[in-house]
Coordinates of C-alpha atoms in Angstrom, one line a residue:
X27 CA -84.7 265.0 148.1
X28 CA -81.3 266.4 148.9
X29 CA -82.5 269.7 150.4
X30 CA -85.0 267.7 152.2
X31 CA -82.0 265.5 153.7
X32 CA -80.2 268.3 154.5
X33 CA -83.0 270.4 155.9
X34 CA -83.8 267.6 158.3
X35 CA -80.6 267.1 159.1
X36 CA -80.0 270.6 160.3
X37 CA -83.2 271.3 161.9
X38 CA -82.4 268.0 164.2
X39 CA -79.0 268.6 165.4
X40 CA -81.0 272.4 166.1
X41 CA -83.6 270.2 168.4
X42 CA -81.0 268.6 169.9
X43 CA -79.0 271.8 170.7
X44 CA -81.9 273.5 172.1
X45 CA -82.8 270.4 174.4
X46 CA -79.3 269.5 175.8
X47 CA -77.5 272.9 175.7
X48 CA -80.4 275.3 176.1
X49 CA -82.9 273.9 178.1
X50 CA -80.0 273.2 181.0
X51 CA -78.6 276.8 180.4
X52 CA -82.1 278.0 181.3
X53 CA -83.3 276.0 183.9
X54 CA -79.9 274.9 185.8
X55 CA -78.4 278.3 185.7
X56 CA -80.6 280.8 184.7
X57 CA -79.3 282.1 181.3
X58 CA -82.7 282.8 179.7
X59 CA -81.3 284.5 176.7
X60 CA -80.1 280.6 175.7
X61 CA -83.5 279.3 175.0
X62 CA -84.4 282.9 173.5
X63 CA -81.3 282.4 170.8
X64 CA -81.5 278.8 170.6
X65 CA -84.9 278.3 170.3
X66 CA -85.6 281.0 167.7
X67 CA -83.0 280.0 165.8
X68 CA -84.9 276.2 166.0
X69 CA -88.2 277.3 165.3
X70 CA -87.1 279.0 161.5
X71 CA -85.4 276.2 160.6
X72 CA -88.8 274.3 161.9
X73 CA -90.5 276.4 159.5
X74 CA -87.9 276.3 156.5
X75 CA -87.9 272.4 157.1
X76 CA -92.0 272.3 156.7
X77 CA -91.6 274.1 153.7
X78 CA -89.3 272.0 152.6
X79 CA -91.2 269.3 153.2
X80 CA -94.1 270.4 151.8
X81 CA -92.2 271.7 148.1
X82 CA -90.8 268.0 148.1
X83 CA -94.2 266.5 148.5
X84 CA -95.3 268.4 145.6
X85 CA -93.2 267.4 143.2
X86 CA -92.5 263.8 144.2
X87 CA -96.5 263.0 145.3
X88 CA -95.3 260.6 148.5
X89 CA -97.6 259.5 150.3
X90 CA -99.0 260.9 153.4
X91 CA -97.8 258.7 156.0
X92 CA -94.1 259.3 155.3
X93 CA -95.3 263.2 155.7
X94 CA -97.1 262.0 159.3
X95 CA -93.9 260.2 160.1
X96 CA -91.6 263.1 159.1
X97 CA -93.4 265.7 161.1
X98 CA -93.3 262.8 164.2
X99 CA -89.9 262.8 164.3
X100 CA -89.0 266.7 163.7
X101 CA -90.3 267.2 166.7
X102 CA -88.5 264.6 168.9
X103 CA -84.5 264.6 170.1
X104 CA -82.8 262.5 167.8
X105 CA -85.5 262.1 165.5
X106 CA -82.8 263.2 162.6
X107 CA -82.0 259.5 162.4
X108 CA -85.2 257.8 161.2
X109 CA -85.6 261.2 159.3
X110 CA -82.6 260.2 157.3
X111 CA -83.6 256.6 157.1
X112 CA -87.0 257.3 155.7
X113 CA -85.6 259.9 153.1
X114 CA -83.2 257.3 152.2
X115 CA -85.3 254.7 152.0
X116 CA -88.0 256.9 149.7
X117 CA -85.1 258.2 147.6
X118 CA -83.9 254.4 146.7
X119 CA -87.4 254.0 145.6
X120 CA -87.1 256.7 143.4
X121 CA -83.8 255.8 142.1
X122 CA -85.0 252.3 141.4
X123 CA -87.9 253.8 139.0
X124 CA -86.0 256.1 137.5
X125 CA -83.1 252.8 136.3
X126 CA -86.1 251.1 135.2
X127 CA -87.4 253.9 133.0
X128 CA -91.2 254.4 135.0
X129 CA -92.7 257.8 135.1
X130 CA -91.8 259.2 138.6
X131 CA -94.8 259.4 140.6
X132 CA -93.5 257.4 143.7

Protein backbone atom coordinates (compact mmCIF):
# COMPACT_ATOMS: atom_id res chain seq x y z
CA UNK A 1 0.00 0.00 0.00
CA UNK A 2 2.97 2.28 0.39
CA UNK A 3 3.74 2.61 -3.42
CA UNK A 4 0.13 3.06 -3.88
CA UNK A 5 0.35 6.12 -1.18
CA UNK A 6 3.09 7.46 -2.76
CA UNK A 7 2.04 6.98 -6.32
CA UNK A 8 -1.14 8.91 -5.51
CA UNK A 9 0.53 11.32 -3.83
CA UNK A 10 2.81 12.28 -6.67
CA UNK A 11 0.45 11.99 -9.45
CA UNK A 12 -1.84 14.74 -7.41
CA UNK A 13 0.51 17.35 -6.65
CA UNK A 14 1.31 16.58 -10.82
CA UNK A 15 -2.69 17.45 -11.42
CA UNK A 16 -2.34 20.19 -9.41
CA UNK A 17 0.79 21.63 -11.08
CA UNK A 18 -0.59 21.18 -14.47
CA UNK A 19 -3.99 22.96 -13.42
CA UNK A 20 -2.59 26.08 -11.54
CA UNK A 21 0.85 26.50 -13.12
CA UNK A 22 0.30 25.14 -16.58
CA UNK A 23 -3.05 25.78 -17.59
CA UNK A 24 -2.38 29.79 -16.75
CA UNK A 25 1.04 29.60 -18.46
CA UNK A 26 -0.87 28.51 -21.61
CA UNK A 27 -3.86 30.38 -21.67
CA UNK A 28 -2.90 33.76 -19.85
CA UNK A 29 0.34 34.11 -21.61
CA UNK A 30 0.81 31.91 -24.29
CA UNK A 31 3.65 29.48 -23.30
CA UNK A 32 2.27 26.37 -24.92
CA UNK A 33 5.37 24.30 -24.35
CA UNK A 34 3.98 24.44 -20.32
CA UNK A 35 1.03 22.28 -20.86
CA UNK A 36 3.21 20.17 -23.42
CA UNK A 37 5.93 19.46 -20.43
CA UNK A 38 3.60 19.56 -17.68
CA UNK A 39 1.00 17.57 -18.99
CA UNK A 40 3.10 14.81 -20.39
CA UNK A 41 4.83 14.52 -17.49
CA UNK A 42 1.07 14.17 -15.64
CA UNK A 43 -0.32 11.82 -17.93
CA UNK A 44 2.86 8.95 -17.18
CA UNK A 45 2.48 9.21 -13.79
CA UNK A 46 -1.44 8.86 -14.65
CA UNK A 47 -0.53 5.72 -16.18
CA UNK A 48 2.20 4.43 -13.55
CA UNK A 49 -0.53 5.35 -10.83
CA UNK A 50 -3.30 2.98 -12.71
CA UNK A 51 -0.85 0.48 -12.67
CA UNK A 52 -0.23 0.84 -9.44
CA UNK A 53 -3.47 0.65 -8.68
CA UNK A 54 -4.33 -2.06 -10.45
CA UNK A 55 -0.94 -4.43 -9.00
CA UNK A 56 -2.33 -3.35 -5.41
CA UNK A 57 -5.85 -4.59 -6.23
CA UNK A 58 -4.32 -7.84 -7.10
CA UNK A 59 -2.77 -8.67 -4.33
CA UNK A 60 -4.94 -7.16 -1.61
CA UNK A 61 -8.56 -8.18 -3.50
CA UNK A 62 -10.33 -4.54 -2.38
CA UNK A 63 -13.17 -4.03 -3.36
CA UNK A 64 -14.32 -2.18 -6.36
CA UNK A 65 -15.75 0.83 -5.12
CA UNK A 66 -12.57 2.00 -3.35
CA UNK A 67 -11.03 1.32 -7.12
CA UNK A 68 -14.24 3.70 -8.53
CA UNK A 69 -13.43 6.18 -5.82
CA UNK A 70 -9.68 6.21 -6.44
CA UNK A 71 -9.90 6.78 -10.14
CA UNK A 72 -12.68 9.70 -9.07
CA UNK A 73 -10.41 11.49 -7.44
CA UNK A 74 -7.08 11.08 -9.65
CA UNK A 75 -8.67 12.88 -11.90
CA UNK A 76 -9.84 15.98 -9.79
CA UNK A 77 -7.44 19.03 -8.30
CA UNK A 78 -6.80 18.14 -4.85
CA UNK A 79 -8.23 14.84 -5.01
CA UNK A 80 -4.69 13.52 -3.35
CA UNK A 81 -6.41 14.15 -0.04
CA UNK A 82 -9.31 11.71 0.06
CA UNK A 83 -6.77 9.50 -1.99
CA UNK A 84 -4.68 9.41 1.13
CA UNK A 85 -7.63 9.08 3.44
CA UNK A 86 -9.05 6.14 1.66
CA UNK A 87 -5.60 4.37 1.45
CA UNK A 88 -5.22 5.08 4.98
CA UNK A 89 -8.36 4.11 6.00
CA UNK A 90 -8.00 0.49 3.82
CA UNK A 91 -4.46 0.05 5.16
CA UNK A 92 -5.75 0.23 9.03
CA UNK A 93 -8.12 -2.38 7.96
CA UNK A 94 -5.44 -4.42 6.86
CA UNK A 95 -3.33 -3.76 9.79
CA UNK A 96 -6.18 -4.62 12.13
CA UNK A 97 -6.38 -8.32 10.36
CA UNK A 98 -3.13 -8.89 10.24
CA UNK A 99 -2.81 -8.09 14.65
CA UNK A 100 -5.60 -10.43 14.85
CA UNK A 101 -4.03 -13.20 12.91
CA UNK A 102 -6.96 -13.50 9.78
CA UNK A 103 -5.89 -14.46 6.41
CA UNK A 104 -5.49 -11.14 4.49
CA UNK A 105 -8.13 -10.99 2.01
CA UNK A 106 -9.58 -7.45 2.91
Amino acid sequence: MKKLALISFIEGISLIVLVFIGMPLKYIWGYKIATLILGSIHGTLWLAFLYVLYVTYREYKFDKGFILKMLFFSVIPFGLIPMEKLIKEFDDKINKKQEEGEFINA
